[in-house]
mmCIF file of C-alpha atoms in Angstrom:
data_model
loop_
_atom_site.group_PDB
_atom_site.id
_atom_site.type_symbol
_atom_site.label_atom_id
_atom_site.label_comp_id
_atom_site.label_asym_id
_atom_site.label_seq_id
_atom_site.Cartn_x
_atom_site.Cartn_y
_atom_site.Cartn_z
ATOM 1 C CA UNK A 128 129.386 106.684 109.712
ATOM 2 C CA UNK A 129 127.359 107.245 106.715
ATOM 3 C CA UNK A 130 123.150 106.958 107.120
ATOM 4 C CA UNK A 131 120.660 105.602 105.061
ATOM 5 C CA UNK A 132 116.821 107.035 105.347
ATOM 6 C CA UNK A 133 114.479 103.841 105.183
ATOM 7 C CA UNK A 134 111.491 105.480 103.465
ATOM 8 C CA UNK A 135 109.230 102.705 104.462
ATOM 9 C CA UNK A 136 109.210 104.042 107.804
ATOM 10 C CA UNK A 137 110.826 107.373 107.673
ATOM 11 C CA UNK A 138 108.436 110.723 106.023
ATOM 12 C CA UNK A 139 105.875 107.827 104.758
ATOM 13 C CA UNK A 140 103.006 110.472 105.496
ATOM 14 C CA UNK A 141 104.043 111.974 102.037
ATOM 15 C CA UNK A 142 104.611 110.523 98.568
ATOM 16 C CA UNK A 143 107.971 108.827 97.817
ATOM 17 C CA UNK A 144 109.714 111.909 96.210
ATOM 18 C CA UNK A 145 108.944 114.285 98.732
ATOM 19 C CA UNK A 146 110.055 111.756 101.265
ATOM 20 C CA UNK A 147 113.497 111.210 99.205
ATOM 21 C CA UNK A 148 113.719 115.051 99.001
ATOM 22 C CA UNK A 149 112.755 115.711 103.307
ATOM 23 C CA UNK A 150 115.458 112.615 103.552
ATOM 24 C CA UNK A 151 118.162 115.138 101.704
ATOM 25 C CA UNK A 152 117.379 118.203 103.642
ATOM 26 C CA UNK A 153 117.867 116.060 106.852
ATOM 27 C CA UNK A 154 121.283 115.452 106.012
ATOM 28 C CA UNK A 155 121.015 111.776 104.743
ATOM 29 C CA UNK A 156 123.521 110.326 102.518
ATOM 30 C CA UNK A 157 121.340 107.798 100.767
ATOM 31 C CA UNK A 158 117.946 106.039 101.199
ATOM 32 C CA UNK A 159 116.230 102.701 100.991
ATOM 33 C CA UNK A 160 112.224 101.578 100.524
ATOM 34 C CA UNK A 161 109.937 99.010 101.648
ATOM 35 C CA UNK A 162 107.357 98.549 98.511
ATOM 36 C CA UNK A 163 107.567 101.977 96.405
ATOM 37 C CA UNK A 164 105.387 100.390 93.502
ATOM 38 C CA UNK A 165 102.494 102.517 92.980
ATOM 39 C CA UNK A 166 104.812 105.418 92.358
ATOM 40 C CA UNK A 167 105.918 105.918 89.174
ATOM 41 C CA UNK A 168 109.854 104.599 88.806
ATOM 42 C CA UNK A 169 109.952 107.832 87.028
ATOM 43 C CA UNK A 170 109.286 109.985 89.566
ATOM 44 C CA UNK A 171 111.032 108.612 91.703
ATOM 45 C CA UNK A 172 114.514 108.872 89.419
ATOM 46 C CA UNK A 173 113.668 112.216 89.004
ATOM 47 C CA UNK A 174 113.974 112.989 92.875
ATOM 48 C CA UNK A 175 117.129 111.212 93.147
ATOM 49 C CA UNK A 176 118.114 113.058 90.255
ATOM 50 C CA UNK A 177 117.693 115.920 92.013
ATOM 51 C CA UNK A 178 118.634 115.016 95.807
ATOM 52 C CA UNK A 179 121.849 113.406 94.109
ATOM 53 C CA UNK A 180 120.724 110.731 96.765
ATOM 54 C CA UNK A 181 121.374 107.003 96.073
ATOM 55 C CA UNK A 182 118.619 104.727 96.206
ATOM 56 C CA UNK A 183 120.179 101.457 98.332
ATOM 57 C CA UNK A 184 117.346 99.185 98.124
ATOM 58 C CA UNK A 185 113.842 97.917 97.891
ATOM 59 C CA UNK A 186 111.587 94.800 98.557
ATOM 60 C CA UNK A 187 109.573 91.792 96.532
ATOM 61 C CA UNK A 188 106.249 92.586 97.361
ATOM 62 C CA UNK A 189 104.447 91.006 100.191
ATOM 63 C CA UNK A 190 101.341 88.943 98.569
ATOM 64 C CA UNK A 191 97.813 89.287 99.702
ATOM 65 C CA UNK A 192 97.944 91.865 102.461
ATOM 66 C CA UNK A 193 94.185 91.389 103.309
ATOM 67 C CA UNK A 194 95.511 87.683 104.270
ATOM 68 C CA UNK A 195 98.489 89.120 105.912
ATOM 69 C CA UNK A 196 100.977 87.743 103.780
ATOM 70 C CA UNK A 197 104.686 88.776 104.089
ATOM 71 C CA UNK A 198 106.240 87.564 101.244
ATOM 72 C CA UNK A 199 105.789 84.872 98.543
ATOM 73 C CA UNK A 200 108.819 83.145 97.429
ATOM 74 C CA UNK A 201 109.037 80.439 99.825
ATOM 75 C CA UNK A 202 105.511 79.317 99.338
ATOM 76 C CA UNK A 203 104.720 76.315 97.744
ATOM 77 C CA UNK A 204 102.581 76.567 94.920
ATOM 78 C CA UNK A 205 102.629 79.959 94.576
ATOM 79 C CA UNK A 206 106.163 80.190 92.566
ATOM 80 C CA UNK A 207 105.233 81.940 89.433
ATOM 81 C CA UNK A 208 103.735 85.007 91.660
ATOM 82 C CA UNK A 209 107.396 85.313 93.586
ATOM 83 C CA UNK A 210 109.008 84.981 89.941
ATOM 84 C CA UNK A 211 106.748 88.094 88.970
ATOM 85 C CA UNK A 212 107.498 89.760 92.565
ATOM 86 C CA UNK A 213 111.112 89.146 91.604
ATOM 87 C CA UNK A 214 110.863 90.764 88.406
ATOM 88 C CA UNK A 215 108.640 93.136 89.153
ATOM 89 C CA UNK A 216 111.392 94.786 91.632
ATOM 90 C CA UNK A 217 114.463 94.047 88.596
ATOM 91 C CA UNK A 218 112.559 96.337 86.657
ATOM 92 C CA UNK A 219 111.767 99.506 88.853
ATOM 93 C CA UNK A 220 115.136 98.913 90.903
ATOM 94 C CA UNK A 221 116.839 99.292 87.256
ATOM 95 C CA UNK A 222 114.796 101.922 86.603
ATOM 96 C CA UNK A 223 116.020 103.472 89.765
ATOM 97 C CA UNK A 224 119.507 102.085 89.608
ATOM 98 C CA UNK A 225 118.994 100.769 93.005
ATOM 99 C CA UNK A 226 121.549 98.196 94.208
ATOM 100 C CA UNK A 227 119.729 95.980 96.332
ATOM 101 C CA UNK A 228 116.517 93.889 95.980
ATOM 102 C CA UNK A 229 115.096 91.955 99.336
ATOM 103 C CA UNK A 230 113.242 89.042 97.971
ATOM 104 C CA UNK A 231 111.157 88.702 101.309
ATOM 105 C CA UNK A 232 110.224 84.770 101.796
ATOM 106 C CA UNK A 233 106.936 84.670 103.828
ATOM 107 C CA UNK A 234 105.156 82.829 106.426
ATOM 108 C CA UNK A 235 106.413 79.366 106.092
ATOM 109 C CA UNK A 236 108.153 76.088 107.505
ATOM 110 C CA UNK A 237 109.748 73.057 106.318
ATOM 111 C CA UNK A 238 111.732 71.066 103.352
ATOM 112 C CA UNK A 239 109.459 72.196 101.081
ATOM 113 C CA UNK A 240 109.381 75.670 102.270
ATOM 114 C CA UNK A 241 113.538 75.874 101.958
ATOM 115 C CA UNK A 242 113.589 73.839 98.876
ATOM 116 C CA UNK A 243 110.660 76.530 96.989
ATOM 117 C CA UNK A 244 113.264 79.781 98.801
ATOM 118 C CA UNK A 245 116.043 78.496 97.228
ATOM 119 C CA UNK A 246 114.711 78.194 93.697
ATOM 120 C CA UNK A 247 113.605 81.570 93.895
ATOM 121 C CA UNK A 248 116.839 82.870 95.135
ATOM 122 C CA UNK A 249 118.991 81.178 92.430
ATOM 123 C CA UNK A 250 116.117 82.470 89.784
ATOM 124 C CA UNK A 251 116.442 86.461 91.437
ATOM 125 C CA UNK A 252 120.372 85.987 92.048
ATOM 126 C CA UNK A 253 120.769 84.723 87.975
ATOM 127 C CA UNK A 254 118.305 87.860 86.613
ATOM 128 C CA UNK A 255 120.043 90.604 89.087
ATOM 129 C CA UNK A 256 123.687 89.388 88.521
ATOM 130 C CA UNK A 257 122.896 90.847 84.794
ATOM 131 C CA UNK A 258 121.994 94.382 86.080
ATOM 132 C CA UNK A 259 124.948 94.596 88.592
ATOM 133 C CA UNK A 260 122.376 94.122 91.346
ATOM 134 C CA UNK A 261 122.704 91.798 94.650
ATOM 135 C CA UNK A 262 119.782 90.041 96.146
ATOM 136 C CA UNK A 263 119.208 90.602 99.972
ATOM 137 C CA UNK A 264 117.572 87.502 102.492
ATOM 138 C CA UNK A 265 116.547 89.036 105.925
ATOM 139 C CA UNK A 266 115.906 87.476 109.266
ATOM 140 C CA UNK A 267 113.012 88.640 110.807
ATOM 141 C CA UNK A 268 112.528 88.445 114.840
ATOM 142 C CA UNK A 269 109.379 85.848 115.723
ATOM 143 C CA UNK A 270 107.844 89.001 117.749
ATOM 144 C CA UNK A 271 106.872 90.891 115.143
ATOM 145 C CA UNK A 272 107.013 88.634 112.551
ATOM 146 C CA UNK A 273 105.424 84.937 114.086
ATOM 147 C CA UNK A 274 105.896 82.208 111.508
ATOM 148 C CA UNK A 275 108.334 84.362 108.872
ATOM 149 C CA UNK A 276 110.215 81.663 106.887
ATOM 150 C CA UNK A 277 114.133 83.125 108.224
ATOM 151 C CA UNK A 278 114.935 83.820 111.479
ATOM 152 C CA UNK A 279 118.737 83.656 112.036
ATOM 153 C CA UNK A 280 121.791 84.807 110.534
ATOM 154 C CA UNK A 281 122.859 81.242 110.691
ATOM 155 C CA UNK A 282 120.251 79.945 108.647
ATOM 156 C CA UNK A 283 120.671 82.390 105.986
ATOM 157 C CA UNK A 284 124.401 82.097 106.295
ATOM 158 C CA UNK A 285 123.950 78.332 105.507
ATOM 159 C CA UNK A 286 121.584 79.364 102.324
ATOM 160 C CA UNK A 287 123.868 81.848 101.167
ATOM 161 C CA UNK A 288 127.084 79.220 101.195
ATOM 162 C CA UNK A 289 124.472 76.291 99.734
ATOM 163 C CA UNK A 290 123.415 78.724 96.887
ATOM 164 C CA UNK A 291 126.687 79.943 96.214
ATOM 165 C CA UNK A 292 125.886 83.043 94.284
ATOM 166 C CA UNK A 293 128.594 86.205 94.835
ATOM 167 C CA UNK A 294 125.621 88.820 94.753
ATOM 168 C CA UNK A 295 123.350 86.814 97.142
ATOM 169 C CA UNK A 296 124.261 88.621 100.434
ATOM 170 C CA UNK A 297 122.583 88.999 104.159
ATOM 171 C CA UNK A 298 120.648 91.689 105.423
ATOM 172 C CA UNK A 299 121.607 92.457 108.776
ATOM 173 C CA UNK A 300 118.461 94.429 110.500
ATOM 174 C CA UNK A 301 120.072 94.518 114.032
ATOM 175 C CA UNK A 302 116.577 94.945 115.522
ATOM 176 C CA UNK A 303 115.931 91.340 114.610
ATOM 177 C CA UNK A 304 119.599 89.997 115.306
ATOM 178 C CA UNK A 305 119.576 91.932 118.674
ATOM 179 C CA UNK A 306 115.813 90.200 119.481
ATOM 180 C CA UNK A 307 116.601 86.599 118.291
ATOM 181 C CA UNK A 308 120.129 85.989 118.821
ATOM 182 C CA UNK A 309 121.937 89.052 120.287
ATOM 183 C CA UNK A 310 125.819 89.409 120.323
ATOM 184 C CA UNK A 311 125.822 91.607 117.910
ATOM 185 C CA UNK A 312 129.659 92.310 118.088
ATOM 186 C CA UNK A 313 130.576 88.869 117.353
ATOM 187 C CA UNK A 314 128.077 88.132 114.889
ATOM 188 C CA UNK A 315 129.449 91.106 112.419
ATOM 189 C CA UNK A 316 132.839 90.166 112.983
ATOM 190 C CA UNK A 317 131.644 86.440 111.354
ATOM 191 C CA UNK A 318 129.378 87.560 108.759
ATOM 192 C CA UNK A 319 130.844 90.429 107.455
ATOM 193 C CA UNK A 320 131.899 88.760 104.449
ATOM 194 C CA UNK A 321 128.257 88.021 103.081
ATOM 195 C CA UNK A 322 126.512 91.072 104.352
ATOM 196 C CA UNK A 323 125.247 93.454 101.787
ATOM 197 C CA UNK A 324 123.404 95.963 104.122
ATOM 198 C CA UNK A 325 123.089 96.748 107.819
ATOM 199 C CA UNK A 326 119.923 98.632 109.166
ATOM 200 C CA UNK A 327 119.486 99.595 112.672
ATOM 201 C CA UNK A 328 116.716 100.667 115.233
ATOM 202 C CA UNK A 329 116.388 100.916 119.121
ATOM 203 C CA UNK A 330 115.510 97.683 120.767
ATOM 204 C CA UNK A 331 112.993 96.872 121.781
ATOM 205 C CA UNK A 332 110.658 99.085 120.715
ATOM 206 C CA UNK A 333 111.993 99.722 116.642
ATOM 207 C CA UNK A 334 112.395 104.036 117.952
ATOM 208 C CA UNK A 335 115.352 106.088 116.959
ATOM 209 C CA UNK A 336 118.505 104.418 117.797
ATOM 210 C CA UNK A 337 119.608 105.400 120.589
ATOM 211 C CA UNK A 338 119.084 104.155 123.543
ATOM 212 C CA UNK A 339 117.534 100.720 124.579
ATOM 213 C CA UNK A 340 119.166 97.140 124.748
ATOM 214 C CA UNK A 341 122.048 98.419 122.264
ATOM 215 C CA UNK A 342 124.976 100.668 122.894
ATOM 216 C CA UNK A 343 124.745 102.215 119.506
ATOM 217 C CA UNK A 344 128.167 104.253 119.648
ATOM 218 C CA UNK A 345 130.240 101.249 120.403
ATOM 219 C CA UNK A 346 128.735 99.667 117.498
ATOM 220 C CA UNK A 347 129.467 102.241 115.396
ATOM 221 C CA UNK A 348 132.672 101.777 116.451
ATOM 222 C CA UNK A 349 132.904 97.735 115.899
ATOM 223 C CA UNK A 350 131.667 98.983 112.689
ATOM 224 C CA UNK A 351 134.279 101.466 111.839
ATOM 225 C CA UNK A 352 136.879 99.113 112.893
ATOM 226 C CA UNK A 353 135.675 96.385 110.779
ATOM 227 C CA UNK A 354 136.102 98.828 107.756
ATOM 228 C CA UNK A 355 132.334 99.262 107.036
ATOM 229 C CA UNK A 356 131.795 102.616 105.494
ATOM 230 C CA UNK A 357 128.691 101.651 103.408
ATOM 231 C CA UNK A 358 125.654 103.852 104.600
ATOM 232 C CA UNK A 359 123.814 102.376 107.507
ATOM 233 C CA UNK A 360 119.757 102.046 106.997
ATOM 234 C CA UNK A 361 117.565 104.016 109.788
ATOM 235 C CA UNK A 362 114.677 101.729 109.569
ATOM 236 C CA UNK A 363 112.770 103.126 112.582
ATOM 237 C CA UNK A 364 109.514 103.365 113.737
ATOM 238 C CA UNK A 365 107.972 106.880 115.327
ATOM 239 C CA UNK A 366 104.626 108.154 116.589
ATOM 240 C CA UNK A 367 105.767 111.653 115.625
ATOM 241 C CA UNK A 368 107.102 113.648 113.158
ATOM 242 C CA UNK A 369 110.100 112.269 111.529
ATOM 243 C CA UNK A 370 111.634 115.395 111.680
ATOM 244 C CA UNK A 371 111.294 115.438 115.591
ATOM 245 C CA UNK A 372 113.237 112.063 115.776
ATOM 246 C CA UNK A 373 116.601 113.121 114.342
ATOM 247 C CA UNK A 374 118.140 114.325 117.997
ATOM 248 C CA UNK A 375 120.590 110.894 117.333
ATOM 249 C CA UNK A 376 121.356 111.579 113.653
ATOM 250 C CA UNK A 377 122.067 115.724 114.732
ATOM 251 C CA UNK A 378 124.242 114.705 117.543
ATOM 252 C CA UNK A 379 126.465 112.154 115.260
ATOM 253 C CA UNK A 380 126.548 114.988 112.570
ATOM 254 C CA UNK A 381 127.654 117.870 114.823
#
């Protein structure tokens, strides 16, 4: 198994680069970020450059965090801020040659909602498909994220199939699958053929992963057998150190 360094979690008590460049030194074969905007794209490259690490991925940006938004592009009314969220991340993802963008939908329900997500989707899926980039949908569990438009692999299974673009693909977070719907196993065996990226984390408490509600080396080896061999995200959570959280990656390396 190859391992991806989420830097949205992972070294974020440092700035981006030195993150990407701690992330290298670790061992990591690639990395991935949350919302890397205030950074220049530049500097960013240039650490990559450097590391020889691959950037996988990055986010839309969230909205108004002082209102605790999560997202924007399945809100009504608010469609020409996701369009700029959208290409906001084409350019610095291009400028980064990263190959993923997650447009993140936000808190909200209904028709409307679904009808407002798709529009955006086809819009980001139409602009990205130019730049050899696929667009990501995630399902985020209803502990940590109460209200967040997609919840299920099924429902963005159904979304992918209705919008019917080859680079719109599913994010598998097994945190959230594990916490909303479980049987893992299964569920990559189904959806293998429209997901893009897999990120993992203990359950239930998003540490290191090992341990918890999954058995983490039998799922690497579903995964191996399934003929994965894309780099799998760490997108874990840690009240120390990163550094003194990498007893799981050490052990898989040696």
């Amino acid at each position: 198994m190859r391992f991806s360094a989420n830097l949205g979690f992972l070294w974020n008590d440092r700035p981006l680069p030195d993150a990407i460049r701690a992330a290298k030194a670790a061992g990591f074969d690639a990395v991935e970020c949350h919302w890397p905007y205030e950074i220049p794209s530049s500097a960013v490259r240039t650490a990559l450059d450097e590391t020889g690490l691959r950037m996988l991925g990055l986010n839309t940006v969230r909205g108004n965090l002082d209102a605790g938004e999560n997202g924007l592009s399945a809100l009504t009314g608010r469609e020409q801020e996701a369009r700029q969220a959208i290409d906001q991340a084409m350019r610095y993802a291009q400028d980064v040659e990263a190959g993923n963008i997650h447009v993140m939908a936000g808190f909200a329900q209904g028709a409307g909602a679904e009808m407002t997500f798709v529009s955006a989707l086809e819009y980001a899926c139409e602009r990205a498909a130019h730049a050899g980039i696929n667009i990501l949908i995630e399902p985020l569990n209803h502990y940590d994220a109460p209200g967040y438009f997609l919840s299920s692999t099924e429902h963005a299974a159904e979304l992918i199939t209705r919008i019917g673009a080859p680079n719109l693909k599913l994010m598998f977070d097994c945190y959230h699958v594990q916490l909303m719907e479980g049987d893992l196993t299964h569920r990559l065996e189904k959806l293998l053929p429209v997901i893009g990226h897999i990120q993992i984390a203990r359950v239930p408490d998003r540490g290191p992963p090992a341990g918890g509600e999954i058995n983490f080396p039998y799922l690497f080896e579903v995964l191996a057998d399934l003929g994965w061999d894309a780099p799998l995200g760490a997108e874990y959570k840690s009240t120390v150190p990163t550094d003194e959280t990498l007893e799981w990656f050490r052990a898989l390396r040696s």
